[in-house]
Coordinates of C-alpha atoms in Angstrom, one line a residue:
Chain A
M22 CA -59.9 -95.1 -51.6
K23 CA -62.6 -97.2 -50.2
R24 CA -60.4 -98.2 -47.4
S25 CA -60.2 -94.6 -46.3
L26 CA -64.0 -94.5 -45.3
P27 CA -63.6 -96.1 -41.8
L28 CA -60.8 -93.4 -41.3
L29 CA -62.8 -90.7 -42.4
A30 CA -65.8 -91.9 -39.9
L31 CA -63.1 -92.0 -37.2
A32 CA -61.9 -88.4 -38.0
L33 CA -65.6 -87.3 -37.9
A34 CA -66.4 -88.8 -34.6
F35 CA -63.2 -87.6 -32.9
P36 CA -64.2 -84.2 -31.8
L37 CA -67.6 -85.4 -30.8
A38 CA -66.0 -87.9 -28.4
M39 CA -63.6 -85.3 -27.0
Q40 CA -66.4 -82.9 -26.6
A41 CA -68.4 -85.5 -24.6
L42 CA -65.3 -86.2 -22.5
D43 CA -64.8 -82.4 -22.0
Q44 CA -61.4 -82.5 -23.6
L45 CA -61.7 -79.5 -26.2
F46 CA -57.9 -79.1 -26.0
Y47 CA -57.6 -82.4 -28.0
V48 CA -59.8 -81.0 -30.8
S49 CA -57.6 -78.1 -31.3
F50 CA -54.5 -80.3 -31.2
A51 CA -56.1 -82.5 -33.7
S52 CA -56.8 -79.4 -36.0
R53 CA -53.0 -78.6 -35.8
V54 CA -52.1 -82.2 -36.7
L55 CA -54.4 -82.1 -39.7
I56 CA -53.1 -78.9 -41.0
Y57 CA -49.6 -80.3 -40.7
A58 CA -51.0 -83.3 -42.6
I59 CA -52.1 -81.0 -45.4
A60 CA -48.6 -79.4 -45.6
A61 CA -46.8 -82.8 -45.4
T62 CA -49.1 -84.1 -48.1
S63 CA -48.2 -81.3 -50.4
L64 CA -44.6 -81.9 -49.9
N65 CA -45.2 -85.6 -50.5
L66 CA -46.5 -84.7 -54.1
V67 CA -43.0 -83.1 -54.9
L68 CA -40.8 -85.3 -52.8
G69 CA -42.6 -88.8 -53.0
Y70 CA -44.2 -88.7 -56.5
G71 CA -42.1 -86.0 -58.2
G72 CA -38.9 -87.4 -56.7
M73 CA -37.7 -83.7 -56.3
I74 CA -36.1 -83.6 -52.9
S75 CA -37.1 -80.0 -51.9
F76 CA -35.6 -78.9 -48.6
G77 CA -37.5 -75.6 -48.7
H78 CA -41.1 -76.4 -48.3
A79 CA -41.5 -74.2 -45.3
A80 CA -41.0 -71.2 -47.6
F81 CA -44.4 -71.9 -49.2
V82 CA -46.1 -72.8 -45.9
G83 CA -44.5 -69.7 -44.1
T84 CA -45.6 -67.4 -47.1
G85 CA -49.1 -68.6 -47.0
A86 CA -49.1 -68.1 -43.2
Y87 CA -47.8 -64.5 -43.4
V88 CA -50.2 -63.6 -46.3
G89 CA -53.2 -65.0 -44.5
S90 CA -52.0 -63.2 -41.2
I91 CA -51.2 -59.8 -42.9
L92 CA -54.6 -59.8 -44.5
V93 CA -56.3 -60.5 -41.2
A94 CA -54.2 -57.8 -39.5
E95 CA -55.0 -55.4 -42.1
G96 CA -58.7 -55.9 -41.7
V97 CA -59.5 -58.3 -44.4
T98 CA -60.9 -61.1 -42.3
S99 CA -62.8 -63.2 -44.9
A100 CA -61.3 -66.6 -45.4
W101 CA -62.6 -66.4 -49.0
I102 CA -60.1 -63.9 -49.7
G103 CA -57.3 -64.7 -47.2
W104 CA -57.0 -68.5 -48.1
P105 CA -57.0 -68.0 -52.0
A106 CA -54.6 -65.2 -51.7
A107 CA -52.3 -67.4 -49.6
L108 CA -52.6 -70.1 -52.2
A109 CA -52.0 -67.8 -55.1
V110 CA -48.9 -66.0 -53.6
S111 CA -47.5 -69.3 -52.6
A112 CA -48.1 -70.6 -56.0
A113 CA -46.4 -67.6 -57.6
L114 CA -43.4 -67.9 -55.3
A115 CA -43.2 -71.7 -56.2
A116 CA -43.1 -70.7 -59.8
I117 CA -40.2 -68.4 -59.3
I118 CA -38.3 -70.7 -57.0
G119 CA -39.0 -73.7 -59.2
A120 CA -38.1 -72.1 -62.4
V121 CA -34.6 -71.5 -61.1
S122 CA -34.2 -74.5 -58.9
L123 CA -35.2 -77.2 -61.5
R124 CA -32.3 -76.3 -63.6
T125 CA -30.1 -78.2 -61.0
R126 CA -30.3 -81.8 -60.1
G127 CA -29.5 -84.1 -57.0
V128 CA -27.8 -82.7 -54.1
Y129 CA -27.7 -79.1 -55.8
F130 CA -31.5 -79.1 -56.1
I131 CA -31.7 -79.8 -52.3
M132 CA -29.4 -77.0 -51.4
I133 CA -30.9 -74.4 -53.8
T134 CA -34.4 -74.9 -52.6
L135 CA -33.0 -74.7 -49.0
A136 CA -31.3 -71.3 -50.0
F137 CA -34.3 -69.9 -51.4
A138 CA -36.3 -70.9 -48.2
Q139 CA -33.6 -69.1 -46.1
M140 CA -33.9 -65.9 -48.2
M141 CA -37.6 -66.0 -47.5
F142 CA -36.8 -66.5 -43.7
Y143 CA -34.5 -63.4 -43.6
L144 CA -36.7 -61.3 -45.6
V145 CA -39.8 -62.0 -43.2
N146 CA -37.6 -61.5 -40.3
S147 CA -37.0 -57.9 -41.4
M148 CA -40.7 -56.9 -41.9
K149 CA -40.7 -54.7 -38.9
A150 CA -44.1 -53.5 -40.1
Y151 CA -45.5 -57.1 -39.4
G152 CA -43.7 -57.9 -36.1
G153 CA -40.2 -58.6 -37.6
D154 CA -38.6 -61.5 -35.6
E155 CA -41.1 -61.2 -32.9
G156 CA -43.9 -62.5 -35.0
L157 CA -47.6 -61.2 -35.6
T158 CA -50.3 -61.8 -33.2
L159 CA -53.7 -61.9 -34.8
P160 CA -57.0 -60.5 -33.1
Q161 CA -59.1 -63.3 -34.6
R162 CA -59.2 -66.3 -37.0
A163 CA -60.3 -65.8 -40.5
E164 CA -64.1 -65.5 -41.1
L165 CA -66.0 -68.0 -43.3
G166 CA -69.4 -66.7 -43.2
F167 CA -72.5 -68.9 -43.9
G168 CA -73.0 -68.9 -40.0
L169 CA -69.6 -71.0 -39.7
D170 CA -67.6 -69.6 -36.7
L171 CA -64.1 -70.5 -37.2
G172 CA -63.3 -69.2 -33.6
N173 CA -65.2 -72.5 -32.4
E174 CA -62.7 -75.3 -32.1
M175 CA -65.2 -77.9 -33.5
V176 CA -66.1 -75.8 -36.5
F177 CA -62.4 -75.1 -37.1
Y178 CA -61.7 -79.0 -36.9
Y179 CA -64.4 -79.8 -39.4
V180 CA -63.3 -77.3 -41.9
V181 CA -59.7 -78.3 -41.8
L182 CA -60.8 -81.9 -42.1
A183 CA -62.8 -81.1 -45.2
I184 CA -59.8 -79.4 -46.7
L185 CA -57.6 -82.3 -45.9
A186 CA -60.1 -84.7 -47.4
L187 CA -60.2 -82.7 -50.6
T188 CA -56.6 -82.4 -50.7
L189 CA -56.1 -86.1 -50.5
Y190 CA -58.7 -86.8 -52.9
G191 CA -57.2 -84.3 -55.4
L192 CA -53.8 -86.0 -54.8
H193 CA -55.3 -89.4 -55.5
R194 CA -56.9 -88.1 -58.7
L195 CA -53.9 -86.2 -59.8
I196 CA -51.7 -89.4 -59.5
Q197 CA -54.2 -91.4 -61.5
S198 CA -54.3 -88.8 -64.3
R199 CA -52.1 -88.6 -67.3
F200 CA -50.1 -85.7 -65.4
G201 CA -49.4 -87.7 -62.6
R202 CA -48.3 -90.7 -64.4
V203 CA -45.7 -88.5 -66.3
V204 CA -44.5 -86.9 -63.1
V205 CA -44.0 -90.3 -61.7
A206 CA -42.5 -91.6 -64.8
I207 CA -39.9 -88.6 -64.7
R208 CA -39.0 -89.8 -61.2
E209 CA -38.4 -93.2 -62.4
N210 CA -36.4 -92.4 -65.5
E211 CA -36.1 -88.8 -66.6
A212 CA -34.0 -89.5 -69.8
R213 CA -36.7 -91.8 -71.2
V214 CA -39.4 -89.5 -70.6
E215 CA -37.2 -86.8 -72.2
A216 CA -36.7 -89.1 -75.2
I217 CA -40.3 -89.8 -75.6
G218 CA -40.7 -86.1 -76.2
L219 CA -42.2 -84.9 -73.1
P220 CA -41.5 -81.5 -71.8
V221 CA -39.8 -82.8 -68.4
Y222 CA -38.9 -79.2 -67.0
R223 CA -42.7 -78.0 -67.6
Y224 CA -44.1 -81.1 -65.9
Q225 CA -41.8 -80.8 -62.8
L226 CA -42.4 -77.0 -62.6
A227 CA -46.2 -77.6 -62.7
C228 CA -46.0 -80.3 -60.0
F229 CA -43.7 -78.0 -57.8
V230 CA -46.3 -75.1 -58.2
I231 CA -49.2 -77.2 -57.2
A232 CA -47.4 -78.4 -54.1
G233 CA -46.3 -75.0 -53.2
A234 CA -49.9 -73.6 -53.5
V235 CA -51.4 -76.3 -51.2
G236 CA -48.5 -75.7 -48.8
G237 CA -49.5 -72.0 -48.7
L238 CA -53.0 -72.9 -47.9
A239 CA -51.9 -75.1 -45.1
G240 CA -49.8 -72.1 -43.9
A241 CA -52.7 -69.8 -44.0
L242 CA -54.7 -72.3 -41.9
L243 CA -51.8 -72.6 -39.4
A244 CA -51.8 -69.1 -38.8
S245 CA -55.5 -68.8 -38.4
H246 CA -55.3 -71.8 -35.9
G247 CA -52.7 -70.3 -33.7
K248 CA -53.8 -66.6 -34.2
Y249 CA -50.0 -66.0 -34.3
V250 CA -47.2 -66.4 -36.9
N251 CA -43.5 -65.9 -36.5
P252 CA -40.6 -66.2 -38.8
N253 CA -39.8 -69.7 -37.5
V254 CA -42.6 -71.1 -39.8
L255 CA -40.0 -70.3 -42.6
H256 CA -36.9 -71.7 -40.7
W257 CA -35.1 -74.6 -42.3
L258 CA -35.8 -76.8 -39.3
Q259 CA -39.5 -76.4 -40.2
S260 CA -38.7 -77.6 -43.7
G261 CA -36.8 -80.4 -42.1
T262 CA -39.8 -81.3 -39.9
L263 CA -42.1 -81.5 -42.9
M264 CA -39.7 -83.7 -44.7
I265 CA -39.5 -86.0 -41.6
M266 CA -43.2 -86.3 -41.6
V267 CA -43.3 -87.3 -45.3
I268 CA -40.5 -89.9 -44.8
L269 CA -41.7 -91.2 -41.4
G270 CA -45.1 -91.7 -43.0
G271 CA -44.1 -93.1 -46.3
V272 CA -42.5 -91.2 -49.3
G273 CA -44.8 -91.6 -52.4
H274 CA -47.7 -93.1 -50.3
L275 CA -51.1 -91.3 -50.6
W276 CA -51.2 -91.4 -46.8
G277 CA -47.6 -90.8 -46.1
G278 CA -48.0 -87.1 -45.2
V279 CA -51.1 -88.0 -43.0
I280 CA -49.4 -90.7 -41.1
G281 CA -46.3 -88.7 -40.6
A282 CA -47.9 -85.8 -39.1
V283 CA -50.1 -87.7 -36.8
A284 CA -47.1 -90.0 -35.7
L285 CA -44.7 -87.2 -35.2
L286 CA -46.9 -84.7 -33.4
S287 CA -48.3 -87.3 -31.2
L288 CA -45.0 -88.7 -30.3
E289 CA -43.9 -85.2 -29.3
H290 CA -47.0 -84.5 -27.3
L291 CA -46.8 -87.9 -25.6
I292 CA -43.3 -87.7 -24.4
S293 CA -43.6 -84.1 -23.3
D294 CA -47.0 -84.2 -21.7
Y295 CA -47.4 -87.7 -20.4
P296 CA -44.8 -88.8 -17.8
I297 CA -43.8 -92.3 -17.6
P298 CA -43.3 -92.9 -14.0
W299 CA -40.2 -95.3 -13.9
L300 CA -38.5 -93.0 -16.2
A301 CA -39.4 -89.9 -14.2
Q302 CA -37.9 -91.7 -11.2
L303 CA -34.7 -92.5 -13.1
A304 CA -34.4 -88.9 -14.7
P305 CA -36.8 -86.4 -13.0
N306 CA -36.7 -83.8 -15.7
Y307 CA -36.6 -86.2 -18.7
Q308 CA -39.5 -84.4 -20.3
Q309 CA -37.7 -81.2 -21.0
H310 CA -35.5 -83.3 -23.2
A311 CA -38.3 -84.6 -25.3
N312 CA -36.4 -84.2 -28.5
L313 CA -33.9 -86.9 -27.4
G314 CA -36.7 -89.4 -27.5
V315 CA -38.1 -88.0 -30.8
G316 CA -34.5 -88.2 -32.3
I317 CA -34.0 -91.8 -31.1
V318 CA -37.3 -92.9 -32.6
L319 CA -36.7 -91.3 -35.9
L320 CA -33.1 -92.7 -36.1
A321 CA -34.6 -96.3 -35.4
I322 CA -37.2 -95.7 -38.1
V323 CA -34.6 -94.7 -40.6
L324 CA -32.4 -97.6 -39.9
F325 CA -35.1 -100.4 -39.5
A326 CA -38.0 -99.1 -41.5
P327 CA -36.5 -97.4 -44.8
Q328 CA -40.0 -97.3 -46.3
G329 CA -41.8 -95.5 -43.4
I330 CA -44.7 -96.3 -41.4
A331 CA -46.9 -96.8 -44.5
G332 CA -44.3 -99.2 -45.7
L333 CA -44.5 -101.2 -42.5
L334 CA -48.2 -101.5 -42.7
G335 CA -48.1 -102.4 -46.4
R336 CA -45.6 -105.1 -45.8
R337 CA -47.6 -106.7 -43.0
R338 CA -50.8 -106.7 -45.1
R339 CA -48.9 -108.3 -48.1
A340 CA -47.5 -110.8 -45.8
R341 CA -50.9 -111.7 -44.4
A342 CA -52.6 -112.1 -48.0
Chain B
M27 CA -16.8 -44.7 -44.7
S28 CA -13.0 -44.4 -44.6
W29 CA -10.6 -46.9 -46.0
I30 CA -9.5 -48.1 -42.6
L31 CA -13.0 -49.1 -41.7
I32 CA -13.1 -51.1 -45.1
L33 CA -9.8 -52.6 -44.4
E34 CA -11.1 -53.6 -40.9
Q35 CA -14.3 -55.2 -42.2
S36 CA -12.3 -57.1 -44.9
L37 CA -10.1 -58.5 -42.2
N38 CA -13.2 -59.5 -40.3
G39 CA -14.5 -61.1 -43.4
L40 CA -11.4 -63.0 -44.1
Q41 CA -11.4 -64.2 -40.5
F42 CA -15.1 -65.4 -40.8
G43 CA -14.4 -66.9 -44.2
L44 CA -11.3 -68.9 -42.9
M45 CA -13.4 -70.4 -40.1
L46 CA -16.1 -71.2 -42.6
F47 CA -13.6 -72.9 -44.7
L48 CA -12.7 -75.3 -41.9
L49 CA -16.3 -76.3 -41.6
A50 CA -17.0 -76.5 -45.3
A51 CA -13.7 -78.5 -45.9
G52 CA -14.9 -81.4 -43.7
L53 CA -18.3 -81.2 -45.0
T54 CA -17.3 -81.1 -48.6
L55 CA -15.1 -84.2 -48.3
V56 CA -17.9 -86.1 -46.7
F57 CA -20.2 -85.0 -49.2
G58 CA -18.0 -85.6 -52.2
I59 CA -16.2 -88.8 -51.2
M60 CA -19.0 -90.6 -49.5
D61 CA -22.0 -88.8 -51.3
M62 CA -23.5 -88.2 -47.9
I63 CA -25.5 -85.5 -46.7
N64 CA -24.5 -84.9 -43.1
L65 CA -26.6 -82.4 -41.3
A66 CA -25.0 -83.4 -38.1
H67 CA -21.9 -81.5 -39.1
G68 CA -23.0 -78.6 -37.4
S69 CA -23.4 -80.7 -34.1
L70 CA -19.6 -81.6 -34.2
Y71 CA -18.8 -77.8 -34.5
M72 CA -21.0 -77.3 -31.4
L73 CA -19.4 -80.2 -29.5
G74 CA -16.0 -78.8 -30.3
A75 CA -17.1 -75.6 -28.6
F76 CA -18.6 -77.2 -25.6
L77 CA -15.6 -79.5 -25.1
A78 CA -13.2 -76.7 -25.5
S79 CA -15.0 -74.7 -22.8
T80 CA -14.8 -77.6 -20.4
F81 CA -11.1 -78.2 -21.2
V82 CA -10.1 -74.6 -21.0
Q83 CA -11.7 -74.5 -17.4
L84 CA -10.0 -77.8 -16.5
T85 CA -6.5 -76.8 -17.6
G86 CA -6.7 -73.1 -17.2
S87 CA -5.1 -72.7 -20.4
F88 CA -6.7 -71.7 -23.7
V89 CA -4.3 -73.3 -25.9
A90 CA -4.1 -76.6 -24.0
G91 CA -8.0 -76.5 -23.8
V92 CA -8.4 -76.2 -27.7
L93 CA -5.5 -78.8 -28.3
L94 CA -7.5 -81.2 -26.2
A95 CA -10.9 -80.5 -27.7
V96 CA -9.8 -81.0 -31.2
P97 CA -8.6 -84.8 -30.7
A98 CA -11.6 -85.4 -28.5
T99 CA -14.1 -84.2 -31.2
A100 CA -12.4 -86.1 -33.7
A101 CA -12.7 -89.3 -31.6
L102 CA -16.5 -88.5 -31.1
G103 CA -16.8 -88.0 -35.0
M104 CA -15.2 -91.2 -35.8
L105 CA -17.3 -92.9 -33.1
L106 CA -20.4 -91.5 -34.8
E107 CA -19.2 -92.7 -38.1
V108 CA -18.5 -96.2 -37.0
S109 CA -21.7 -96.5 -35.0
V110 CA -24.4 -94.8 -37.3
L111 CA -23.4 -93.0 -40.4
R112 CA -21.5 -95.9 -41.9
T113 CA -24.8 -97.8 -42.5
L114 CA -26.1 -94.6 -44.2
Y115 CA -23.7 -94.6 -47.2
A116 CA -25.5 -97.0 -49.3
R117 CA -28.9 -95.4 -48.7
D118 CA -30.6 -92.6 -50.7
H119 CA -30.2 -88.8 -49.7
L120 CA -33.6 -88.6 -48.0
S121 CA -32.8 -91.3 -45.5
Q122 CA -29.4 -89.5 -44.8
V123 CA -31.3 -86.2 -44.1
L124 CA -33.6 -87.9 -41.8
A125 CA -31.0 -89.8 -39.9
T126 CA -28.7 -86.9 -39.4
F127 CA -31.5 -84.5 -38.6
A128 CA -32.6 -87.1 -35.8
L129 CA -28.8 -86.9 -34.7
I130 CA -29.0 -83.3 -34.5
L131 CA -32.0 -83.6 -32.2
I132 CA -30.2 -86.3 -30.1
I133 CA -27.0 -84.4 -29.9
N134 CA -28.7 -81.2 -28.9
E135 CA -30.4 -82.9 -25.9
L136 CA -27.2 -84.7 -24.9
V137 CA -25.3 -81.6 -24.8
R138 CA -28.2 -80.0 -22.9
L139 CA -28.0 -82.7 -20.3
V140 CA -24.2 -82.6 -20.0
W141 CA -23.6 -78.9 -20.1
G142 CA -27.0 -77.1 -19.9
S143 CA -28.0 -74.8 -22.5
D144 CA -25.0 -72.7 -22.8
A145 CA -21.4 -72.6 -21.5
S146 CA -18.7 -69.8 -21.6
L147 CA -15.4 -69.7 -23.2
P148 CA -13.6 -66.4 -22.5
M149 CA -11.1 -64.9 -24.8
P150 CA -7.7 -65.3 -23.4
A151 CA -6.5 -62.2 -21.6
A152 CA -3.3 -61.8 -23.3
L153 CA -5.1 -61.5 -26.8
S154 CA -8.1 -59.4 -25.7
G155 CA -6.6 -56.1 -26.5
P156 CA -6.1 -54.6 -29.9
V157 CA -2.9 -54.2 -31.9
E158 CA -2.2 -51.3 -34.3
L159 CA -1.6 -52.9 -37.7
V160 CA -1.0 -49.7 -39.6
P161 CA -1.2 -46.2 -38.2
G162 CA -5.0 -45.6 -37.5
L163 CA -6.0 -49.2 -37.5
R164 CA -6.2 -50.8 -34.3
Y165 CA -7.4 -54.5 -34.9
S166 CA -8.4 -57.1 -32.4
A167 CA -5.4 -59.4 -31.6
Y168 CA -7.6 -62.4 -31.1
R169 CA -9.0 -62.1 -34.6
L170 CA -5.7 -61.9 -35.9
V171 CA -4.9 -65.1 -34.2
I172 CA -8.0 -66.7 -35.8
I173 CA -6.7 -65.5 -39.1
G174 CA -3.3 -67.0 -38.4
V175 CA -4.8 -70.4 -37.1
G176 CA -7.1 -70.6 -40.2
L177 CA -4.3 -69.9 -42.7
L178 CA -2.1 -72.6 -40.9
V179 CA -4.9 -75.0 -40.9
A180 CA -5.8 -74.5 -44.4
F181 CA -2.1 -74.9 -45.4
L182 CA -1.7 -78.1 -43.5
L183 CA -4.9 -79.5 -45.1
F184 CA -3.6 -78.3 -48.6
V185 CA -0.3 -80.3 -47.8
L186 CA -2.2 -83.3 -46.5
V187 CA -4.6 -83.6 -49.6
T188 CA -2.2 -82.9 -52.4
K189 CA 1.2 -84.3 -51.1
T190 CA 0.3 -87.3 -48.9
K191 CA -0.9 -90.8 -49.7
V192 CA -4.0 -90.2 -47.6
G193 CA -4.6 -87.2 -49.6
M194 CA -4.3 -89.0 -52.8
L195 CA -6.8 -91.5 -51.9
V196 CA -9.2 -88.9 -50.7
R197 CA -8.8 -87.0 -54.1
A198 CA -9.3 -90.4 -55.8
G199 CA -12.3 -91.1 -53.8
A200 CA -13.8 -87.7 -54.4
S201 CA -13.3 -87.8 -58.3
N202 CA -14.7 -91.5 -58.8
R203 CA -15.5 -93.6 -55.9
E204 CA -16.2 -96.8 -57.8
M205 CA -12.9 -96.5 -59.4
A206 CA -11.0 -96.0 -56.2
L207 CA -13.0 -99.1 -54.7
A208 CA -12.0 -101.2 -57.8
M209 CA -8.4 -100.2 -57.3
G210 CA -8.3 -101.6 -53.8
V211 CA -8.6 -98.7 -51.7
N212 CA -9.6 -99.5 -48.2
I213 CA -12.6 -97.4 -48.3
K214 CA -13.9 -98.1 -44.9
G215 CA -10.8 -96.9 -43.1
L216 CA -10.6 -94.0 -45.4
F217 CA -14.2 -92.9 -44.7
T218 CA -13.6 -93.1 -41.0
A219 CA -10.3 -91.1 -41.3
V220 CA -12.0 -88.4 -43.3
F221 CA -14.8 -88.1 -40.8
G222 CA -12.4 -87.8 -38.1
I223 CA -10.4 -85.0 -39.9
G224 CA -13.8 -83.2 -40.7
A225 CA -14.7 -83.5 -37.1
A226 CA -11.3 -82.1 -36.0
L227 CA -11.7 -79.2 -38.2
C228 CA -15.1 -78.5 -36.8
A229 CA -13.7 -78.5 -33.4
V230 CA -11.0 -76.1 -34.4
A231 CA -13.6 -73.6 -35.9
G232 CA -16.0 -74.1 -33.0
S233 CA -13.5 -73.5 -30.2
M234 CA -11.8 -70.5 -32.1
L235 CA -15.0 -68.8 -32.6
A236 CA -16.5 -69.5 -29.3
P237 CA -15.1 -66.3 -27.6
L238 CA -16.6 -64.3 -30.3
F239 CA -20.1 -66.0 -30.5
A240 CA -22.0 -67.5 -27.8
V241 CA -21.5 -71.3 -27.1
Q242 CA -25.0 -72.7 -26.9
V243 CA -27.3 -75.3 -27.9
G244 CA -28.4 -74.8 -31.7
M245 CA -25.2 -72.8 -32.5
G246 CA -24.4 -75.3 -35.3
E247 CA -27.6 -75.2 -37.1
N248 CA -27.4 -71.9 -38.7
I249 CA -23.7 -72.0 -39.5
L250 CA -24.4 -75.3 -40.9
I251 CA -26.6 -73.9 -43.7
V252 CA -23.9 -71.4 -44.5
A253 CA -21.3 -74.1 -44.8
F254 CA -23.7 -75.8 -47.2
V255 CA -24.0 -72.6 -49.3
V256 CA -20.1 -72.5 -49.3
I257 CA -19.6 -75.9 -50.5
V258 CA -22.4 -75.7 -53.1
I259 CA -21.0 -72.5 -54.5
G260 CA -17.5 -74.0 -54.6
G261 CA -18.6 -77.3 -56.0
I262 CA -19.2 -80.5 -53.9
G263 CA -16.1 -82.4 -53.2
S264 CA -13.6 -79.7 -54.0
I265 CA -11.3 -78.5 -51.4
R266 CA -10.3 -75.6 -53.6
G267 CA -13.9 -74.8 -54.1
A268 CA -14.6 -74.7 -50.6
L269 CA -11.8 -72.2 -49.9
V270 CA -12.9 -69.9 -52.7
G271 CA -16.4 -70.2 -51.6
A272 CA -15.8 -69.7 -48.0
L273 CA -13.8 -66.5 -48.6
L274 CA -16.5 -65.1 -50.8
V275 CA -19.2 -65.9 -48.6
G276 CA -17.3 -64.6 -45.5
V277 CA -16.3 -61.2 -47.1
V278 CA -19.6 -60.7 -48.8
D279 CA -21.5 -61.4 -45.8
T280 CA -19.5 -59.1 -43.5
I281 CA -19.0 -56.4 -45.9
G282 CA -22.6 -56.4 -46.8
R283 CA -23.8 -56.4 -43.1
A284 CA -21.4 -53.4 -42.4
F285 CA -21.9 -51.3 -45.5
L286 CA -25.1 -52.1 -47.2
P287 CA -27.3 -50.0 -44.7
V288 CA -24.9 -47.0 -45.1
L289 CA -24.8 -47.5 -48.9
L290 CA -28.5 -47.6 -49.2
G291 CA -28.8 -44.6 -47.1
T292 CA -27.2 -42.4 -49.7
F293 CA -30.0 -43.5 -52.1
F294 CA -33.1 -43.9 -50.0
Q295 CA -34.6 -42.2 -46.9
P296 CA -33.0 -43.5 -43.6
R297 CA -36.1 -45.4 -42.7
V298 CA -36.2 -47.5 -45.9
A299 CA -32.3 -48.1 -45.7
S300 CA -32.2 -49.2 -42.1
A301 CA -35.1 -51.7 -42.8
A302 CA -33.9 -53.1 -46.2
G303 CA -30.2 -53.0 -45.5
P304 CA -29.9 -55.8 -43.0
A305 CA -32.6 -57.8 -44.9
I306 CA -30.6 -57.5 -48.1
A307 CA -27.2 -58.1 -46.4
S308 CA -28.6 -61.4 -44.9
V309 CA -30.1 -62.6 -48.0
M310 CA -26.9 -61.8 -50.1
I311 CA -25.1 -65.0 -49.7
Y312 CA -28.1 -67.0 -50.8
L313 CA -28.5 -64.7 -53.8
I314 CA -24.9 -65.3 -54.7
M315 CA -25.5 -69.2 -54.5
A316 CA -28.7 -69.1 -56.7
V317 CA -26.9 -66.9 -59.3
V318 CA -23.9 -69.4 -59.2
L319 CA -26.0 -72.4 -59.5
Y320 CA -28.1 -70.8 -62.3
F321 CA -25.0 -70.3 -64.5
R322 CA -23.0 -73.2 -63.2
P323 CA -25.4 -75.8 -61.9
K324 CA -22.5 -77.9 -60.5
G325 CA -20.8 -75.0 -58.6
L326 CA -17.6 -73.2 -59.5
F327 CA -15.1 -76.0 -59.2
P328 CA -16.8 -79.3 -60.0
A329 CA -14.8 -82.2 -58.4
R330 CA -16.1 -84.8 -60.8
G331 CA -15.3 -84.7 -64.4

């Protein structure tokens, strides 16, 4: 935890530097990255610590996004209502989905979580009153009160940063707690935990619900950030992207979700917005095919760095010591 | 809602179900034998459709184009297996998901580079008209051909799996991989062959469905999930399960989309029915899957004892 202080200082200073350079775009971009970091961190709790390969996390993020947006669209603009509501509805949804899905194991669990997410995707698609497949544009971001204007990019960034810091600290404490130990123990050997007499199903369900709730909060932030939401936040490719962030960053590492979100979104941005001269000469419109580069980098990481980026950093540190 | 309409939609369901079966059969074999989650299976379906559109244009004949696209896709599939996927068998499911997700991105962009975002594959003119099956039911000749091709390929696959040596090895691999290995089965060659067969089936489905749906980048992603639903309902590794699951999903999905809005309309106001009908229809196959898994967590026909 101590090692995180310099990082926190860096994150605090970042928008000030960007403001000085008159690059407010990057403050907004960084907010998006941090929101994805929250979502990926919540998935990491289920995926990395709980060992439950959930392929439907977008269902919770998307539900949170829609709950937050619908409230704002209906005139309930206070974040103090909208965000907890997103959290609560996503938690309830996770309780239902988890209660059914956790009866299955392995590949079947992957597929049933995916199926539930697809159901939510189609349900949202058919909500004609809230935009249907065209999505819902919001007149404004949620309001926090206390003189904090979330419409201001700087303020929004710091609020998101605070929530991310709380999420990480919460995850850290959770994993250290008895609850966390049990969840990790189930990942390592479910039969033994069962034999000790602990209720495996209930622990897993609780873990699943916590992750779903935090995912929902991230969703509400995401909708507020873009002032727009559409059903694609629930698409299975979104679940896949979140999983990739976790795997890329490091499964079961405290910082895995953060590293993955920063790495993936920066990579996408770099490839599509910064032309490389010699490559542009070779293939003039290569930037329209940014996903090709993203795919190749991802593939290389799976093949050559199975522990993710956190694993790479950790290995080097250990080698030095 | 006459019985002719019901019969027509049932045929549509059968046609969709058979094509789903071709996709699901390859997927379930790869899944069951190699214990490998291959998200890129949908990309092979897309490649099959794009290749078919090119070959049909080059040869000027639909049949020749499809017959060329099938071995070409199979070759590409085997190339993919030998170059990348082979190294993933020993890895956990997470790595497989990530790697094959990366392959989706790569293949999508490569297709976009070669063909652009979409291609066209028109229906052969001779088959574009309807035929009168029974008095009063005029049914698309092309869809009948799809049903015929689907039944033929399903039969060939059945013979391959149950009557030949390769099929025996495949079944041995699906029911107990370690034992098959210990008995000296050439697993490497078998895996590549299975992957090639799976890719060929993808190409058949992709090129046959292409005139009905659009040939475009991303076409594989949605149908891939439906194929996954099929094999999970049927039981991973079971061809029989894939057939039952595919027909169930095909018929339920088609019938649901056609009749649910009407059916709901008899109980609710039209406005409610027209909003809820399509939503419930598109959710129905996932609902079936959730119910099946709730009662039979390993699917209808578990391949492993």
